[in-house]
């Protein structure tokens, strides 16, 4: 199981240091939650912030776009250092064009689905994708309760495309990661559990252990 700590739960006044700390602490990817106040009722940060923290880690930058019409901003995030770009199928009319734009920029394309969106909506695009992100909370905020009833989506994806990476995001902690691992999840995003822990590095190790024991 790979762990992608979400910097949404980190101390925004010291983003560089926080990214460095989890990089040394055994994180696999850095998860960056971009919100526009339209697609979700919250605003976080954009490409300039991604660019500013890029030098603090050599890990893959996993950018999760929770923005309306993401195609408009793909180049900006690629230039800023995004390695993987997830966008929401609910937010974009030109899904294929957006996937192509991500790939043309040299990043890896991923599609994300909100809890209310059937996973079948991403099926037509599976062979163009590097990953599918199954939200296990309503996007917009950290620290919400894990929705275990999203796991059938993960199982369906793994049946349909065993090679494709599947990520879950929201409510991942020591009590929930085992169920994701059992369903076949490859990468877990973890915000509050990692950055809220007294020792984030230890928490990353404990999460991996809990997933491995599943
Ligand atoms: C929610 C974000 C998540 C969030 C996860 O919209 O996409 O990445 O930060 O936070 P926790 O781990 O606190 O549920
Ligand atoms: Zn996220």
Short mmCIF file of C-alpha atoms and ligand atoms in Angstrom, two decimals:
data_model
loop_
_atom_site.label_atom_id
_atom_site.label_comp_id
_atom_site.label_asym_id
_atom_site.label_seq_id
_atom_site.Cartn_x
_atom_site.Cartn_y
_atom_site.Cartn_z
CA UNK A 1 0.00 0.00 0.00
CA UNK A 2 1.31 3.42 -0.93
CA UNK A 3 0.55 6.38 1.33
CA UNK A 4 -0.02 9.87 -0.09
CA UNK A 5 -0.26 12.37 2.79
CA UNK A 6 -2.53 15.29 1.94
CA UNK A 7 -0.94 18.62 2.78
CA UNK A 8 -4.45 20.02 3.28
CA UNK A 9 -4.07 18.97 6.91
CA UNK A 10 -0.57 20.41 7.29
CA UNK A 11 0.57 23.77 8.68
CA UNK A 12 0.16 26.12 5.70
CA UNK A 13 2.56 28.65 7.23
CA UNK A 14 5.40 26.13 6.85
CA UNK A 15 4.43 24.13 3.74
CA UNK A 16 7.98 23.54 2.53
CA UNK A 17 9.13 22.11 5.85
CA UNK A 18 6.01 19.97 6.17
CA UNK A 19 6.54 18.43 2.74
CA UNK A 20 10.19 17.78 3.59
CA UNK A 21 9.19 16.18 6.88
CA UNK A 22 6.76 13.65 5.34
CA UNK A 23 9.22 12.93 2.52
CA UNK A 24 11.83 11.92 5.09
CA UNK A 25 9.08 10.21 7.06
CA UNK A 26 8.35 7.55 4.44
CA UNK A 27 5.53 9.04 2.36
CA UNK A 28 5.25 7.63 -1.18
CA UNK A 29 3.50 10.53 -2.94
CA UNK A 30 2.61 14.08 -1.94
CA UNK A 31 -1.16 14.70 -2.33
CA UNK A 32 -2.16 18.30 -3.11
CA UNK A 33 -5.84 19.27 -2.84
CA UNK A 34 -6.76 22.13 -5.16
CA UNK A 35 -10.23 23.62 -4.51
CA UNK A 36 -11.90 26.51 -6.30
CA UNK A 37 -14.91 27.38 -4.15
CA UNK A 38 -17.22 26.38 -7.03
CA UNK A 39 -16.90 22.65 -7.57
CA UNK A 40 -16.53 22.34 -3.79
CA UNK A 41 -17.48 24.84 -1.10
CA UNK A 42 -13.89 25.57 -0.07
CA UNK A 43 -10.83 27.32 -1.52
CA UNK A 44 -7.27 26.12 -1.00
CA UNK A 45 -4.38 26.96 -3.33
CA UNK A 46 -3.35 26.92 -6.99
CA UNK A 47 -0.40 26.23 -9.24
CA UNK A 48 1.95 28.89 -7.75
CA UNK A 49 1.86 27.11 -4.39
CA UNK A 50 2.51 23.73 -6.03
CA UNK A 51 5.51 25.29 -7.78
CA UNK A 52 6.80 26.85 -4.56
CA UNK A 53 6.87 23.56 -2.66
CA UNK A 54 8.09 21.34 -5.52
CA UNK A 55 11.79 21.81 -4.59
CA UNK A 56 11.14 20.45 -1.09
CA UNK A 57 10.51 16.86 -2.21
CA UNK A 58 11.56 14.49 -4.94
CA UNK A 59 8.44 12.34 -4.45
CA UNK A 60 5.69 12.30 -7.11
CA UNK A 61 3.33 15.28 -6.78
CA UNK A 62 -0.22 13.92 -6.89
CA UNK A 63 -2.46 16.89 -7.67
CA UNK A 64 -6.18 16.41 -6.95
CA UNK A 65 -8.14 19.07 -8.83
CA UNK A 66 -11.50 19.83 -7.24
CA UNK A 67 -12.23 22.64 -9.70
CA UNK A 68 -14.83 23.40 -12.35
CA UNK A 69 -13.64 22.89 -15.95
CA UNK A 70 -10.17 21.67 -15.03
CA UNK A 71 -9.01 21.54 -18.67
CA UNK A 72 -8.34 25.29 -18.47
CA UNK A 73 -5.62 24.81 -15.86
CA UNK A 74 -3.86 21.58 -16.85
CA UNK A 75 -0.81 23.29 -18.38
CA UNK A 76 -0.36 25.51 -15.32
CA UNK A 77 -0.27 22.54 -12.97
CA UNK A 78 2.03 20.55 -15.25
CA UNK A 79 4.47 23.45 -15.42
CA UNK A 80 4.26 23.81 -11.64
CA UNK A 81 5.49 20.25 -11.20
CA UNK A 82 2.45 17.97 -11.06
CA UNK A 83 3.37 14.37 -11.84
CA UNK A 84 -0.11 12.86 -11.52
CA UNK A 85 -3.24 14.94 -12.13
CA UNK A 86 -6.67 13.76 -10.97
CA UNK A 87 -9.75 15.65 -12.06
CA UNK A 88 -13.43 15.06 -11.35
CA UNK A 89 -15.57 13.56 -14.08
CA UNK A 90 -18.48 15.64 -12.69
CA UNK A 91 -16.59 18.90 -13.34
CA UNK A 92 -15.61 18.59 -17.00
CA UNK A 93 -17.54 18.18 -20.25
CA UNK A 94 -14.49 17.37 -22.34
CA UNK A 95 -13.16 14.42 -20.36
CA UNK A 96 -11.18 12.91 -23.22
CA UNK A 97 -9.64 16.25 -24.17
CA UNK A 98 -8.58 16.84 -20.58
CA UNK A 99 -7.00 13.39 -20.28
CA UNK A 100 -5.11 14.03 -23.51
CA UNK A 101 -3.93 17.42 -22.32
CA UNK A 102 -2.53 15.90 -19.13
CA UNK A 103 -0.71 13.18 -21.08
CA UNK A 104 0.61 15.69 -23.65
CA UNK A 105 2.14 17.72 -20.82
CA UNK A 106 3.97 14.62 -19.61
CA UNK A 107 1.87 13.99 -16.49
CA UNK A 108 -0.17 10.91 -15.62
CA UNK A 109 -3.96 11.27 -15.97
CA UNK A 110 -6.45 10.15 -13.36
CA UNK A 111 -10.22 10.51 -13.00
CA UNK A 112 -11.95 11.06 -9.66
CA UNK A 113 -15.54 10.21 -8.67
CA UNK A 114 -17.58 11.78 -5.88
CA UNK A 115 -19.51 9.42 -3.57
CA UNK A 116 -22.76 9.95 -5.48
CA UNK A 117 -21.23 9.23 -8.90
CA UNK A 118 -21.43 5.66 -10.21
CA UNK A 119 -17.99 4.28 -11.00
CA UNK A 120 -19.29 3.02 -14.33
CA UNK A 121 -19.04 6.63 -15.59
CA UNK A 122 -15.24 6.26 -15.84
CA UNK A 123 -15.32 2.92 -17.66
CA UNK A 124 -15.14 4.42 -21.18
CA UNK A 125 -11.81 6.07 -20.27
CA UNK A 126 -10.06 3.29 -18.38
CA UNK A 127 -7.46 2.42 -21.00
CA UNK A 128 -6.36 6.08 -21.13
CA UNK A 129 -5.91 6.40 -17.37
CA UNK A 130 -3.10 5.81 -14.92
CA UNK A 131 -5.37 5.82 -11.90
CA UNK A 132 -8.95 6.21 -10.68
CA UNK A 133 -9.61 8.10 -7.46
CA UNK A 134 -12.63 6.87 -5.51
CA UNK A 135 -13.68 9.52 -2.98
CA UNK A 136 -14.54 8.06 0.41
CA UNK A 137 -15.90 11.43 1.66
CA UNK A 138 -17.68 14.32 -0.06
CA UNK A 139 -14.83 16.39 -1.51
CA UNK A 140 -14.21 19.78 0.07
CA UNK A 141 -12.85 19.26 3.56
CA UNK A 142 -10.41 17.15 5.53
CA UNK A 143 -11.30 15.32 8.70
CA UNK A 144 -14.58 13.73 7.60
CA UNK A 145 -15.89 10.24 8.25
CA UNK A 146 -14.82 7.39 5.93
CA UNK A 147 -17.59 5.97 3.74
CA UNK A 148 -16.94 2.23 3.64
CA UNK A 149 -19.88 1.83 1.29
CA UNK A 150 -17.68 3.21 -1.51
CA UNK A 151 -15.53 0.06 -1.52
CA UNK A 152 -17.71 -1.86 -4.00
CA UNK A 153 -16.55 0.77 -6.54
CA UNK A 154 -12.96 -0.22 -5.86
CA UNK A 155 -13.75 -3.91 -6.28
CA UNK A 156 -15.55 -3.26 -9.55
CA UNK A 157 -12.60 -1.27 -10.91
CA UNK A 158 -10.13 -3.97 -9.91
CA UNK A 159 -12.26 -6.60 -11.67
CA UNK A 160 -12.61 -4.54 -14.78
CA UNK A 161 -8.99 -3.26 -15.00
CA UNK A 162 -6.64 -5.12 -12.64
CA UNK A 163 -3.57 -3.16 -13.81
CA UNK A 164 -5.07 0.26 -13.18
CA UNK A 165 -4.12 1.99 -9.92
CA UNK A 166 -6.98 2.74 -7.55
CA UNK A 167 -6.72 5.45 -4.91
CA UNK A 168 -9.11 6.28 -2.09
CA UNK A 169 -9.26 9.68 -0.42
CA UNK A 170 -11.01 10.75 2.78
CA UNK A 171 -11.23 9.42 6.30
CA UNK A 172 -8.24 7.08 6.06
CA UNK A 173 -6.75 6.16 9.42
CA UNK A 174 -5.60 3.14 11.41
CA UNK A 175 -9.19 1.97 11.84
CA UNK A 176 -10.19 2.24 8.17
CA UNK A 177 -7.15 1.45 6.02
CA UNK A 178 -7.47 -2.35 6.33
CA UNK A 179 -10.87 -2.36 4.64
CA UNK A 180 -9.47 -0.33 1.73
CA UNK A 181 -6.52 -2.72 1.44
CA UNK A 182 -8.87 -5.71 1.37
CA UNK A 183 -10.88 -4.13 -1.43
CA UNK A 184 -7.71 -3.82 -3.52
CA UNK A 185 -6.77 -0.15 -3.11
CA UNK A 186 -3.21 0.69 -4.21
CA UNK A 187 -2.79 4.20 -2.78
CA UNK A 188 -4.43 5.78 0.24
CA UNK A 189 -4.56 9.53 0.74
CA UNK A 190 -4.28 10.44 4.42
CA UNK A 191 -4.50 14.00 5.71
CA UNK A 192 -5.70 14.36 9.27
CA UNK A 193 -4.39 10.98 10.43
CA UNK A 194 -0.83 11.76 9.32
CA UNK A 195 -0.50 15.48 10.07
CA UNK A 196 -2.58 15.27 13.23
CA UNK A 197 -0.38 12.52 14.66
CA UNK A 198 2.29 13.38 17.24
CA UNK A 199 4.76 11.57 15.00
CA UNK A 200 3.70 11.65 11.32
CA UNK A 201 6.53 9.33 10.21
CA UNK A 202 5.45 6.72 12.74
CA UNK A 203 1.84 7.10 11.57
CA UNK A 204 2.84 6.48 7.94
CA UNK A 205 4.63 3.30 9.03
CA UNK A 206 1.66 2.23 11.19
CA UNK A 207 -0.79 2.82 8.33
CA UNK A 208 1.30 0.63 6.03
CA UNK A 209 1.48 -2.05 8.69
CA UNK A 210 -2.30 -1.96 9.25
CA UNK A 211 -2.85 -2.23 5.48
CA UNK A 212 -0.37 -5.07 5.19
CA UNK A 213 -2.03 -7.01 7.99
CA UNK A 214 -5.39 -6.88 6.19
C1 LIG B 1 -11.08 16.12 0.56
C2 LIG B 1 -9.64 15.94 0.09
C3 LIG B 1 -8.85 14.97 0.87
C4 LIG B 1 -8.67 15.32 2.31
C5 LIG B 1 -8.45 14.05 3.08
O1 LIG B 1 -11.77 16.89 -0.36
O2 LIG B 1 -9.64 15.50 -1.24
O3 LIG B 1 -7.58 14.75 0.26
O4 LIG B 1 -7.61 16.17 2.54
O5 LIG B 1 -8.42 14.41 4.40
P1 LIG B 1 -8.60 13.40 5.61
O6 LIG B 1 -7.53 12.36 5.47
O7 LIG B 1 -8.44 14.30 6.75
O8 LIG B 1 -9.98 12.81 5.48
ZN1 LIG B 2 -7.69 14.81 -2.18
#
